[in-house]
PDB file of C-alpha atoms in Angstrom:
ATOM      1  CA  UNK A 165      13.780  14.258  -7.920  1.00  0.00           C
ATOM      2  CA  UNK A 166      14.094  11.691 -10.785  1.00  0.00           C
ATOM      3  CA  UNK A 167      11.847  12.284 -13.849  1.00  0.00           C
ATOM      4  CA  UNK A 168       9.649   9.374 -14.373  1.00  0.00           C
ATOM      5  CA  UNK A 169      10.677   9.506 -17.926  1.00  0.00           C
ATOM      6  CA  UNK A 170      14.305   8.792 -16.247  1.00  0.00           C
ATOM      7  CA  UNK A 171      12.755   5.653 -13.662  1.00  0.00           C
ATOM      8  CA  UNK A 172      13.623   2.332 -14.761  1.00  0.00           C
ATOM      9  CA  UNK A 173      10.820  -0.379 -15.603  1.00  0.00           C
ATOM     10  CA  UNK A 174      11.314  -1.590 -12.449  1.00  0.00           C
ATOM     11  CA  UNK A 175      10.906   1.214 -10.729  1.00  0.00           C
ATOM     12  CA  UNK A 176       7.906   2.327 -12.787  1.00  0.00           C
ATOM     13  CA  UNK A 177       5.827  -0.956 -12.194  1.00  0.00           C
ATOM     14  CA  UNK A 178       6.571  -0.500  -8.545  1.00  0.00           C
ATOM     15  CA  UNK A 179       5.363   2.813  -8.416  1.00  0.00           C
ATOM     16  CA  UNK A 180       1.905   1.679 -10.098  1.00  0.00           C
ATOM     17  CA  UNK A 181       1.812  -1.026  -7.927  1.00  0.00           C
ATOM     18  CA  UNK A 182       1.789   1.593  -5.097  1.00  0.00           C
ATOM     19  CA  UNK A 183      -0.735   3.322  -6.365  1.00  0.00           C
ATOM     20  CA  UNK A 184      -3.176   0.688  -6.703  1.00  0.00           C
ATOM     21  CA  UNK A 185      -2.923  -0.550  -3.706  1.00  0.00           C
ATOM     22  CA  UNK A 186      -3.255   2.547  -2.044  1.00  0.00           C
ATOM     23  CA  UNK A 187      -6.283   3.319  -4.105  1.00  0.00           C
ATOM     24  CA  UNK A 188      -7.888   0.288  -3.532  1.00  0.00           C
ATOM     25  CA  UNK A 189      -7.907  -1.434  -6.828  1.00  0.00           C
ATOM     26  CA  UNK A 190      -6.260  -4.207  -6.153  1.00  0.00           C
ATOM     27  CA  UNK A 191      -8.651  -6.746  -5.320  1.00  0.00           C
ATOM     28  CA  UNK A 192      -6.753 -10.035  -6.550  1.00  0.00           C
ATOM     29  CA  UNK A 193      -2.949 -10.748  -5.611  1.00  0.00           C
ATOM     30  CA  UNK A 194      -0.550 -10.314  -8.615  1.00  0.00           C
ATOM     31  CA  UNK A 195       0.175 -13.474  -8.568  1.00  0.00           C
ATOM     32  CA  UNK A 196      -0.790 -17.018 -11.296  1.00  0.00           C
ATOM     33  CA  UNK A 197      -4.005 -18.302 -10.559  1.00  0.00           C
ATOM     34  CA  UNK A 198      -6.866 -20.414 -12.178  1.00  0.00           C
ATOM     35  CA  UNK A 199      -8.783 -16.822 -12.492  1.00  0.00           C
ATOM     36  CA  UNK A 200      -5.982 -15.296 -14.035  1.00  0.00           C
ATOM     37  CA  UNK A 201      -5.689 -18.308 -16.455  1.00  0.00           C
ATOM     38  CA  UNK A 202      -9.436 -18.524 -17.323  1.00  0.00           C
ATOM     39  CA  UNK A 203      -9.415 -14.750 -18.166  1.00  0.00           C
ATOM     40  CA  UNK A 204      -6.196 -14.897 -20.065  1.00  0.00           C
ATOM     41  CA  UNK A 205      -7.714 -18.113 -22.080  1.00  0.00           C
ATOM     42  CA  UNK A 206     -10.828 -16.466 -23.029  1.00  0.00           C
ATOM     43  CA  UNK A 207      -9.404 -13.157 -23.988  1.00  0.00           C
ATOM     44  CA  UNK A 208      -7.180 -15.958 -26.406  1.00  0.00           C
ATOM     45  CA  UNK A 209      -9.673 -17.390 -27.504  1.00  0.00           C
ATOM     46  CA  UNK A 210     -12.399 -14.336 -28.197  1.00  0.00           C
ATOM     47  CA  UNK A 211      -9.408 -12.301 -29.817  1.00  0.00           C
ATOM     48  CA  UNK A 212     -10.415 -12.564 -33.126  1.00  0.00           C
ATOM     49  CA  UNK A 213     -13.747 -11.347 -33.100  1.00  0.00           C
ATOM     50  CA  UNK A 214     -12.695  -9.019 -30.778  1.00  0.00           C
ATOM     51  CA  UNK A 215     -10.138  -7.254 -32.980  1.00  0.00           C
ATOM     52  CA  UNK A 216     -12.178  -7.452 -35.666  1.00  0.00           C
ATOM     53  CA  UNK A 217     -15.382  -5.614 -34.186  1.00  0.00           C
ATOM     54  CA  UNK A 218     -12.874  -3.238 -32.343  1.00  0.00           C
ATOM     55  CA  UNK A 219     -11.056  -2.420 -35.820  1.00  0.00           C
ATOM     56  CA  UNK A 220     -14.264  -1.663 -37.507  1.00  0.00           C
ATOM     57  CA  UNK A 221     -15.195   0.553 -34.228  1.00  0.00           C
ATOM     58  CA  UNK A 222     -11.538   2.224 -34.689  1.00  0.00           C
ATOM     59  CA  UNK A 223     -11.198   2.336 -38.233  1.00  0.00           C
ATOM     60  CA  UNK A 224     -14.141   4.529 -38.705  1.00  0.00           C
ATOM     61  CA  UNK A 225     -13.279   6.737 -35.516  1.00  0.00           C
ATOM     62  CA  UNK A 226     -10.080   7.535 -35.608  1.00  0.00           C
ATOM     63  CA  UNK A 227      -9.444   7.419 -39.070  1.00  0.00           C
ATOM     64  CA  UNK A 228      -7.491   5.125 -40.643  1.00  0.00           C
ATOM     65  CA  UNK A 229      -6.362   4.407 -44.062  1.00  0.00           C
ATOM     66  CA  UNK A 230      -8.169   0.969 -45.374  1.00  0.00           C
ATOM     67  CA  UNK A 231      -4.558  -0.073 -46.706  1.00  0.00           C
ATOM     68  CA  UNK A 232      -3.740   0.337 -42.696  1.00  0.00           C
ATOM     69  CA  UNK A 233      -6.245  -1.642 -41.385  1.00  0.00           C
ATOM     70  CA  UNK A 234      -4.498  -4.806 -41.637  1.00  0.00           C
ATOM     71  CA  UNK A 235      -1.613  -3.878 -40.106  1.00  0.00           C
ATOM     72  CA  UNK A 236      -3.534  -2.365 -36.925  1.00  0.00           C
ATOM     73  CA  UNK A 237      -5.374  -5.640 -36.746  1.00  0.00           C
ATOM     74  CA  UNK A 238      -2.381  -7.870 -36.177  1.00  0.00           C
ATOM     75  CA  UNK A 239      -0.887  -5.258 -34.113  1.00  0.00           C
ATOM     76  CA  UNK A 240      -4.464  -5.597 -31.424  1.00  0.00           C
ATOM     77  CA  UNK A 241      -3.822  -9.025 -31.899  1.00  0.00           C
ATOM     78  CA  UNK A 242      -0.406  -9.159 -30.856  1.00  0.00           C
ATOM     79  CA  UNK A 243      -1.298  -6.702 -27.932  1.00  0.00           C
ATOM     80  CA  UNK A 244      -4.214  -8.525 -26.522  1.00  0.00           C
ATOM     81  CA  UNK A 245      -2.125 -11.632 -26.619  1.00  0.00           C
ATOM     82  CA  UNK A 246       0.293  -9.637 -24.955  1.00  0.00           C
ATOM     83  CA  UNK A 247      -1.844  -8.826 -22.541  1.00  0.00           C
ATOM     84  CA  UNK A 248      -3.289 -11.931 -21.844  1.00  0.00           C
ATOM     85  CA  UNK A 249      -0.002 -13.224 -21.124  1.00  0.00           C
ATOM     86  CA  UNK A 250       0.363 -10.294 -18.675  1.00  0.00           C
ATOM     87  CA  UNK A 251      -2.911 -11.262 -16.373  1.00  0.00           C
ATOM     88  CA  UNK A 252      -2.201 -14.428 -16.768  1.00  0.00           C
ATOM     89  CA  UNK A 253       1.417 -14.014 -15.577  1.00  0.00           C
ATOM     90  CA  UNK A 254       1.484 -10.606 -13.792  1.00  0.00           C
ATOM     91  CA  UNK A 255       5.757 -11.013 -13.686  1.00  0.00           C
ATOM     92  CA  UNK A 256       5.400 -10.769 -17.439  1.00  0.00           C
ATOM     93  CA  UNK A 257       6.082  -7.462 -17.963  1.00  0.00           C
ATOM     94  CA  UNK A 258       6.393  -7.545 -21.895  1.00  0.00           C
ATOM     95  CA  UNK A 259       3.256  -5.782 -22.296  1.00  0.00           C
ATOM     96  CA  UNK A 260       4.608  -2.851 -20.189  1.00  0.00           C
ATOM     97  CA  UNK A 261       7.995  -2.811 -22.276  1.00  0.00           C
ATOM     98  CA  UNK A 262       6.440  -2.722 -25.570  1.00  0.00           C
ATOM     99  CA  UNK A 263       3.822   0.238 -24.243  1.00  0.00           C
ATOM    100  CA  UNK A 264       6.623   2.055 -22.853  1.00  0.00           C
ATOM    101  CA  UNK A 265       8.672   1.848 -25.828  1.00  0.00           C
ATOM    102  CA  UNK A 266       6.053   3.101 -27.948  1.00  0.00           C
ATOM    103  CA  UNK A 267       4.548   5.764 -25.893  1.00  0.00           C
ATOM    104  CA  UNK A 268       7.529   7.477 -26.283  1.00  0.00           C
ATOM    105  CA  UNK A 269       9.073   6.911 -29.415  1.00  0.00           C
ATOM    106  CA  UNK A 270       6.660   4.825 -31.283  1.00  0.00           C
ATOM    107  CA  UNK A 271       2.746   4.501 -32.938  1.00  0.00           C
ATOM    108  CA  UNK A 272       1.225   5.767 -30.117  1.00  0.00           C
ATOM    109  CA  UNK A 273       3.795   8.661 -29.369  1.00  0.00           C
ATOM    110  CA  UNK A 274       2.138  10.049 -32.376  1.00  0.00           C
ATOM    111  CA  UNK A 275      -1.433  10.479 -31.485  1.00  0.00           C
ATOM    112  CA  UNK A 276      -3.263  12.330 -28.282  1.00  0.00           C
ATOM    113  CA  UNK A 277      -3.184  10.028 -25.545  1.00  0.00           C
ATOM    114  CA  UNK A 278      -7.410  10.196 -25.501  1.00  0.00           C
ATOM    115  CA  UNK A 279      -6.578   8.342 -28.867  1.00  0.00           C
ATOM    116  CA  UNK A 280      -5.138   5.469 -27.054  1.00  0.00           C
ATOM    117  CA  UNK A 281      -7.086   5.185 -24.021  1.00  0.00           C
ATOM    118  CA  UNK A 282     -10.660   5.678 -25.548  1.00  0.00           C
ATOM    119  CA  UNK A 283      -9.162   2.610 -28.336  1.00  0.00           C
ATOM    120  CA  UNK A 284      -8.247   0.537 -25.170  1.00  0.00           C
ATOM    121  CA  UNK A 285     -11.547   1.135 -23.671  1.00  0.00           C
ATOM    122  CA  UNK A 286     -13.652  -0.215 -26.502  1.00  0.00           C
ATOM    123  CA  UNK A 287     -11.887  -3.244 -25.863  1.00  0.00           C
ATOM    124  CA  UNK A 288     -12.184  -3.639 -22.575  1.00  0.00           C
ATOM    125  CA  UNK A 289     -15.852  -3.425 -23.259  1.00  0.00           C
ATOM    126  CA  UNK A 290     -15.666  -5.904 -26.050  1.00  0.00           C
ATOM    127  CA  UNK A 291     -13.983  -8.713 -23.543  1.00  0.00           C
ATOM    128  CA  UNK A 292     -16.964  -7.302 -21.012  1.00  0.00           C
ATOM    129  CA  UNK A 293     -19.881  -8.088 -23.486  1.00  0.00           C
ATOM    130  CA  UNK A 294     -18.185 -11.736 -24.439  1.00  0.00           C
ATOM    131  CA  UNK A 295     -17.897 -12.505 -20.741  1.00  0.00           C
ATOM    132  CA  UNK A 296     -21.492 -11.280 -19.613  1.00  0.00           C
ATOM    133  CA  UNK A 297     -22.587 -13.655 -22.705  1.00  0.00           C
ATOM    134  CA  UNK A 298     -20.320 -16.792 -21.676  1.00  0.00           C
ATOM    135  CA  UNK A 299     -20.625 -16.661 -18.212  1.00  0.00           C
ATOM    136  CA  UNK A 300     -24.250 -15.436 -18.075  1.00  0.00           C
ATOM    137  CA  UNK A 301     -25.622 -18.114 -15.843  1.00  0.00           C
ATOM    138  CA  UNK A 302     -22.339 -18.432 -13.529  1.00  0.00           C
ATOM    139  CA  UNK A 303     -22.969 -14.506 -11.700  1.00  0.00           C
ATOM    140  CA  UNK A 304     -20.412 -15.366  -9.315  1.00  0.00           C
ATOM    141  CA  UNK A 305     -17.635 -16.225 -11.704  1.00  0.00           C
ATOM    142  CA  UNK A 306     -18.614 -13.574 -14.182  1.00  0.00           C
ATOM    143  CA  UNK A 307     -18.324 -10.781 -11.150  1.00  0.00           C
ATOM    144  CA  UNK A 308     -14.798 -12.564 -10.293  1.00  0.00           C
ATOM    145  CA  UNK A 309     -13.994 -12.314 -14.125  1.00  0.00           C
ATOM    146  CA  UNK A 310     -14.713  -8.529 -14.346  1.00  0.00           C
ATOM    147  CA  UNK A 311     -13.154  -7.539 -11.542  1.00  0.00           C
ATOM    148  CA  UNK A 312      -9.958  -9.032 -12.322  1.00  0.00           C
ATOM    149  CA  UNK A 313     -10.428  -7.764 -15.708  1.00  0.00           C
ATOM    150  CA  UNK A 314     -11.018  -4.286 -14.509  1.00  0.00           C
ATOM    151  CA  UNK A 315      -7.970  -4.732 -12.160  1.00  0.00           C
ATOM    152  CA  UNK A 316      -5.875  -5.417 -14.813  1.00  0.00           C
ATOM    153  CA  UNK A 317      -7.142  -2.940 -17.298  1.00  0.00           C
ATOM    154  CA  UNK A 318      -6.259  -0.616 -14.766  1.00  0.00           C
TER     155      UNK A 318
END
């Protein structure tokens, strides 16, 4: 049997894939939409204040160095934009590259992986709290948002 360390991209977004479908958690087709493009703009648009109440969240937590801080900032950025692109265009898979890279050679190869995926679910809730505000008088949209959002996250 093939190590999934040893599995090709490919072959590693296929097997998620598989997963979530069998689960049940795929609720929207992985495929461009005008969802997928209105979440993807408003994550664009929000990112600033999102990294920026999510660094001062993480910055305390974790720690991190103040001459750091910077540098983490752009890097959310450039993730969430990432991202973005990613649920906006789920054939993007440069998201995916650039975690897989660095979960096993890079930043977050360095840390426990609780590290990572408690980080990544402040923000999720930060995008949550921006879309219950924006969309607070459109419940069916907002329930369409979040579970795409959730989808993705996943």
């Amino acid at each position: 049997m093939q190590s999934f360390f040893e599995e090709s991209l490919t072959e590693h977004l296929a097997r998620i894939e598989h997963y979530m479908r069998g689960c049940e958690l795929l609720d929207f087709p992985r495929e461009e939409s005008a969802l997928r493009t209105e979440l993807a703009a408003f994550i664009r648009d929000h990112e600033t204040a999102i990294v920026q109440e999510w660094v001062a969240f993480i910055a305390q937590t974790f720690p991190i160095a103040m001459e750091q801080v910077p540098e983490v900032r752009n890097d959310m950025g450039a993730a969430l934009r990432r991202w973005a692109q990613h649920i906006e265009n789920p054939d993007d898979t440069q998201t995916y590259e650039y975690l897989r890279q660095h979960a096993r050679q890079g930043f977050i190869s360095l840390f426990p992986a609780s590290r990572f995926l408690a980080s990544q679910m402040k923000i999720r809730l930060l995008i949550i709290e921006r879309l219950r505000e924006a969309y607070a008088k459109n419940r069916k949209k907002l329930v369409a948002l979040l579970t795409l959002l959730d989808q993705e996250f996943h």
